[in-house]
PDB file of C-alpha atoms in Angstrom:
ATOM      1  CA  UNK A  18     -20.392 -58.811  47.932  1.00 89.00           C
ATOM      2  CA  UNK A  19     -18.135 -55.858  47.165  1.00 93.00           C
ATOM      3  CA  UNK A  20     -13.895 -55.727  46.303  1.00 95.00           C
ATOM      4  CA  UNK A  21     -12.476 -52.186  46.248  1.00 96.00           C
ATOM      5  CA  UNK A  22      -8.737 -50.740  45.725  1.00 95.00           C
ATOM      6  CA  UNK A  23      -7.661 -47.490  45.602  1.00 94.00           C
ATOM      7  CA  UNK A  24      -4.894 -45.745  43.021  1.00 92.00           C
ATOM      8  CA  UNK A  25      -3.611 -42.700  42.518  1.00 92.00           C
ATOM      9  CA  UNK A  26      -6.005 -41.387  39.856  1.00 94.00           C
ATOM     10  CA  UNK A  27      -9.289 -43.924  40.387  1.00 95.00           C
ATOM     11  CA  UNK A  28     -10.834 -46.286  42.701  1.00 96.00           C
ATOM     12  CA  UNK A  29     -12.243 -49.720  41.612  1.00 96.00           C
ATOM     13  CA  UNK A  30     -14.983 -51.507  42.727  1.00 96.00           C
ATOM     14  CA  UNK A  31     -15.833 -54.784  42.000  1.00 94.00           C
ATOM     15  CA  UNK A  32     -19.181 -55.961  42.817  1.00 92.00           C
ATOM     16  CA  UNK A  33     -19.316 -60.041  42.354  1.00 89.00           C
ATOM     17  CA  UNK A  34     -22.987 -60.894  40.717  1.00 86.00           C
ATOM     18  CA  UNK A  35     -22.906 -63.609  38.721  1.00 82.00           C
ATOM     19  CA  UNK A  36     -25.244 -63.544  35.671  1.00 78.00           C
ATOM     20  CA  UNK A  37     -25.998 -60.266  35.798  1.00 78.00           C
ATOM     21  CA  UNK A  38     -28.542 -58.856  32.776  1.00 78.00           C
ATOM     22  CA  UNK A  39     -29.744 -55.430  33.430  1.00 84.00           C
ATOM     23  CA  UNK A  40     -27.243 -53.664  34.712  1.00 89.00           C
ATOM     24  CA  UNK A  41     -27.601 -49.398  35.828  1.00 90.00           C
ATOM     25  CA  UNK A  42     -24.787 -47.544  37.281  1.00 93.00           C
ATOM     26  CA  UNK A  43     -25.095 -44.216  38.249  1.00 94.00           C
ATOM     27  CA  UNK A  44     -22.076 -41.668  39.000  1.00 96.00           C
ATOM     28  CA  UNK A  45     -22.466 -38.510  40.697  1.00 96.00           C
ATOM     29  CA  UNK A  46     -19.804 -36.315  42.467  1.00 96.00           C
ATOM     30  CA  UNK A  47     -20.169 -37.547  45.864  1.00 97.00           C
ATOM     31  CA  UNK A  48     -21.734 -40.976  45.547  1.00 95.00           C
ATOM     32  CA  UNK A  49     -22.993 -43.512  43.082  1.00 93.00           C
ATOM     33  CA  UNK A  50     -26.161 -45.752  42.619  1.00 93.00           C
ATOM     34  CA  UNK A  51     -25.622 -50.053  41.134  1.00 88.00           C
ATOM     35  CA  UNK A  52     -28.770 -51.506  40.453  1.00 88.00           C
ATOM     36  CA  UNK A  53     -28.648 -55.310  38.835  1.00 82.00           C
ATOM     37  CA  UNK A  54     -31.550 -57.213  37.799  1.00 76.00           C
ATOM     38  CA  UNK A  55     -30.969 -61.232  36.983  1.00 65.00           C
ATOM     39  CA  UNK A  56     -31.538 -63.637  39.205  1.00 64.00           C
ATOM     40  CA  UNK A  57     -31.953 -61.702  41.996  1.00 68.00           C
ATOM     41  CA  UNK A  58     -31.773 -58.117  42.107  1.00 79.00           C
ATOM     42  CA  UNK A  59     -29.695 -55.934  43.537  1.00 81.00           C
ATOM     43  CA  UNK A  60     -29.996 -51.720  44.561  1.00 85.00           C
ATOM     44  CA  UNK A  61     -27.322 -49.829  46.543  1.00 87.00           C
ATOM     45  CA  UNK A  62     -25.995 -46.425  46.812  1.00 92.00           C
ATOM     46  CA  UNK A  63     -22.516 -45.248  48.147  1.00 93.00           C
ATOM     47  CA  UNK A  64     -21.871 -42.237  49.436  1.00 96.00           C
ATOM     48  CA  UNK A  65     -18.233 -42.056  48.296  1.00 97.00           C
ATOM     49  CA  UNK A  66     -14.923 -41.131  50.936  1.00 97.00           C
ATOM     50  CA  UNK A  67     -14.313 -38.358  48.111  1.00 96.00           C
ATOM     51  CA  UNK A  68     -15.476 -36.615  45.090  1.00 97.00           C
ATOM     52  CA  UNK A  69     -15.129 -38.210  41.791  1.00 97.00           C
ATOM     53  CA  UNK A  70     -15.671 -37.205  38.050  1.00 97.00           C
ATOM     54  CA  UNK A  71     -18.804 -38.494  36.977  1.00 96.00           C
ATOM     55  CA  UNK A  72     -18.287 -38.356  33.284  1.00 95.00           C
ATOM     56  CA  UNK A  73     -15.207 -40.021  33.375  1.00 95.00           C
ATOM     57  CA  UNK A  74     -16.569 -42.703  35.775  1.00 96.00           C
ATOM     58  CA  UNK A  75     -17.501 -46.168  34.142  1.00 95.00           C
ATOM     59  CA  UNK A  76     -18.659 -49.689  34.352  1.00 94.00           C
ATOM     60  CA  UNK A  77     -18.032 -52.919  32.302  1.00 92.00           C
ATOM     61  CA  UNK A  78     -19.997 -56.066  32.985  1.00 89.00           C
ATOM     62  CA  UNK A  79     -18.596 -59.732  32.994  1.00 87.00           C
ATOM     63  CA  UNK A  80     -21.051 -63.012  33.962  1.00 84.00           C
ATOM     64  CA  UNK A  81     -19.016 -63.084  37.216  1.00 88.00           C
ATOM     65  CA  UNK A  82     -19.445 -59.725  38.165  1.00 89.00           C
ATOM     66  CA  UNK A  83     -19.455 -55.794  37.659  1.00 90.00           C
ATOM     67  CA  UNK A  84     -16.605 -53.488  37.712  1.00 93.00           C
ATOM     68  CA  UNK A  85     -16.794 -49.703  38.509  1.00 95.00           C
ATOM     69  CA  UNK A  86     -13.606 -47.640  37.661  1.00 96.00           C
ATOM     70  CA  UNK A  87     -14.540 -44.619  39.431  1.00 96.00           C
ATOM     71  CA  UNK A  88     -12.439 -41.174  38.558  1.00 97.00           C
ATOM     72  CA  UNK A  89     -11.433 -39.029  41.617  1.00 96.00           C
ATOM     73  CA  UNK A  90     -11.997 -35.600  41.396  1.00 96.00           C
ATOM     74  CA  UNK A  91      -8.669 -35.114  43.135  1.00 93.00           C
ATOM     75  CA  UNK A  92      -5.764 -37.051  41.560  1.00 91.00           C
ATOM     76  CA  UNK A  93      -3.213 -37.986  44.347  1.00 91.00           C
ATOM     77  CA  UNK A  94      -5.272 -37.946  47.175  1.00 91.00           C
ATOM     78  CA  UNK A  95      -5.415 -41.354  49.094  1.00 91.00           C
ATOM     79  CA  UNK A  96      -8.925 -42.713  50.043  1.00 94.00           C
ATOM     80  CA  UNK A  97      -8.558 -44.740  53.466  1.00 92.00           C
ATOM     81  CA  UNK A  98     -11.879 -46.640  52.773  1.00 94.00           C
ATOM     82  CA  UNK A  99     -14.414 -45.825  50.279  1.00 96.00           C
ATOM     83  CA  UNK A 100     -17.340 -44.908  51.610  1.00 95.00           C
ATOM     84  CA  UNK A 101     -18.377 -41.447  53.482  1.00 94.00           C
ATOM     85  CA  UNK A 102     -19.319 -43.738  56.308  1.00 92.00           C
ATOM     86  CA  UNK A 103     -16.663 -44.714  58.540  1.00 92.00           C
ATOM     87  CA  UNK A 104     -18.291 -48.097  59.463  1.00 90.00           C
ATOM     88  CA  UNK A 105     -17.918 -51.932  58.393  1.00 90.00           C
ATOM     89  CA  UNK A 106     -20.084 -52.674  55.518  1.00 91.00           C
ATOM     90  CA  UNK A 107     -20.800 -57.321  55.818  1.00 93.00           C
ATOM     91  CA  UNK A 108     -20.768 -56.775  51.665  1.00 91.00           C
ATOM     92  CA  UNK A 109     -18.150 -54.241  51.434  1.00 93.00           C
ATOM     93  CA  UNK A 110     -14.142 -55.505  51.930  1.00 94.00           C
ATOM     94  CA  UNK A 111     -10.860 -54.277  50.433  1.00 93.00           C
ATOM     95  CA  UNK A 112      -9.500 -56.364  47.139  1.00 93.00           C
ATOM     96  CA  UNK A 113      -5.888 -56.997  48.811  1.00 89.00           C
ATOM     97  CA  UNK A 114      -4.797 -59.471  45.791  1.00 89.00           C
ATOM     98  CA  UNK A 115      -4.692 -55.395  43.979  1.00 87.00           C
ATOM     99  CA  UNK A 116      -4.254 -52.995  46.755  1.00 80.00           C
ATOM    100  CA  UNK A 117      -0.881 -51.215  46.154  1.00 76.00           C
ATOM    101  CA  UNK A 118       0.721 -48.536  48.356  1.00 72.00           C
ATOM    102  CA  UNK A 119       1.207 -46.465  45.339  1.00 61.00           C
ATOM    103  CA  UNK A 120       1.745 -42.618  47.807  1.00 56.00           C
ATOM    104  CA  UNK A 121       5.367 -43.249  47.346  1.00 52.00           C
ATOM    105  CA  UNK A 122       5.250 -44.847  43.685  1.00 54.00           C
ATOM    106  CA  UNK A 123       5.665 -42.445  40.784  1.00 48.00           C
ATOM    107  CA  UNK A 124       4.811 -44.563  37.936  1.00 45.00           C
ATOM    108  CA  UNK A 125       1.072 -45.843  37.576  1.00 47.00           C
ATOM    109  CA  UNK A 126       0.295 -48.821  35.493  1.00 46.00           C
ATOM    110  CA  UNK A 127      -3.441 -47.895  35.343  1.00 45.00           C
ATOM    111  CA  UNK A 128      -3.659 -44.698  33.737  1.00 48.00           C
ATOM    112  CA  UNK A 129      -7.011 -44.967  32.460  1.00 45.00           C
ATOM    113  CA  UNK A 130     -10.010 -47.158  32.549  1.00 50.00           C
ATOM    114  CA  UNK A 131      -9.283 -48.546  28.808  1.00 54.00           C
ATOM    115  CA  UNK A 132      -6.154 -50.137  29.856  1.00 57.00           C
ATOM    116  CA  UNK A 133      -8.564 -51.468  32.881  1.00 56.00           C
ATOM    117  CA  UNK A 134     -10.742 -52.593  30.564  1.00 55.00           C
ATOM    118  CA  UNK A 135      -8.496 -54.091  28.360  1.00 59.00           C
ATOM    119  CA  UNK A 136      -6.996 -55.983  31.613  1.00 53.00           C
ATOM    120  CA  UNK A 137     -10.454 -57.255  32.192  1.00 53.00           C
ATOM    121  CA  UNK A 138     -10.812 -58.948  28.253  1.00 56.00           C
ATOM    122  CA  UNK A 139      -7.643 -60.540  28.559  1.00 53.00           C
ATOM    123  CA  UNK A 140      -8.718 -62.251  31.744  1.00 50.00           C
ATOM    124  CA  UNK A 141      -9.311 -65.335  30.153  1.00 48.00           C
ATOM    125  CA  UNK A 142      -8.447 -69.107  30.753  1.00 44.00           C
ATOM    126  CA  UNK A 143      -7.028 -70.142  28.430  1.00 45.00           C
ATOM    127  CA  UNK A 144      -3.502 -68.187  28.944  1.00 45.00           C
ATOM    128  CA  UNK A 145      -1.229 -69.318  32.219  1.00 42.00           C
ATOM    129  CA  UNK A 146       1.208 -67.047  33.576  1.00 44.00           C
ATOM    130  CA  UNK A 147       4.774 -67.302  33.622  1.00 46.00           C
ATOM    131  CA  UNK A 148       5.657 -68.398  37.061  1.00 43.00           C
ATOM    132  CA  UNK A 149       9.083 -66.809  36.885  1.00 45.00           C
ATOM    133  CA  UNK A 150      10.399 -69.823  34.633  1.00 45.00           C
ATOM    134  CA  UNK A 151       8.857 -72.646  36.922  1.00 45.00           C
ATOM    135  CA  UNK A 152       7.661 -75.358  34.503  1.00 45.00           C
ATOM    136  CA  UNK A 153       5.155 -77.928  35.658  1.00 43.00           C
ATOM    137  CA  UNK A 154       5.473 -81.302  36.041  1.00 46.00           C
ATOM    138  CA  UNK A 155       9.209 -80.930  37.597  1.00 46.00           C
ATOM    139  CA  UNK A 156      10.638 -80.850  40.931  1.00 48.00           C
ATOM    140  CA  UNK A 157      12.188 -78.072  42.472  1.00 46.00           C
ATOM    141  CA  UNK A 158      15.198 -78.028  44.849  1.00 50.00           C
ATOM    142  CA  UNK A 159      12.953 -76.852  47.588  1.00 51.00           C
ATOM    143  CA  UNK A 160      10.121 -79.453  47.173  1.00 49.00           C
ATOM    144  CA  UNK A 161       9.039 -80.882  50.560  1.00 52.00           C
ATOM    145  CA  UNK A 162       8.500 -84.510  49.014  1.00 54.00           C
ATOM    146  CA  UNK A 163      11.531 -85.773  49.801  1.00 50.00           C
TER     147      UNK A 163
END
């Protein structure tokens, strides 16, 4: 399976293969080629909704999966879907946990795809969010306990 979002510069894709070893991603303007061998092996191409800069296209690899930070060619411009196709893909859905309706935001938090990057190493365990000062183990005043 496949997670995209859209932003105003890029578009990610996240495709979810779990220990992944050779991995070969392939940008070109209008489309790009993932091809994963491991345990089972995977080939697709996409013929992208828009054009995209292949050289500053790229690709990091985690065990859980692969993610594709794909440079549009034309900054601003929303994609509606991302592929060419206007059709329902069974592998292919939209990552709504990071969609963002950024047309009408002026400030972008991911400029580039080393602060993506960087997003994606600090994805770890070990650190829990701050849950807007909620500490565990104690009962709030809306707790449906009672």
């Amino acid at each position: 399976t496949a997670k995209w979002y859209d932003r105003r510069d890029f578009v990610f894709v996240e495709f979810c293969v779990e220990d992944s070893k050779d991995v070969h991603v392939q940008f070109d303007k209008s489309k790009f080629e993932f091809c994963v061998s491991g345990k089972d092996k995977y080939n697709n191409e996409i013929e992208l909704f828009g054009e995209i800069d292949p050289k500053q296209s790229k690709h990091s690899r985690t065990d859980r999966s692969v993610q594709c930070c794909l440079r549009k060619a034309e900054a601003g411009k929303s994609w509606p879907r991302l592929t060419k196709e206007k059709a329902k893909f069974k592998w292919l859905s939209v990552d709504f946990n990071n969609w963002k309706d950024w047309e009408d935001d002026s400030d972008e938090d991911m400029s580039s795809f080393d602060n993506f990057s960087e997003m994606m190493n600090n994805m770890g365990g070990d650190d829990l969010p701050d849950l807007d000062g909620a500490e565990y183990g104690h009962d709030s005043a809306d707790s449906d306990d009672e």
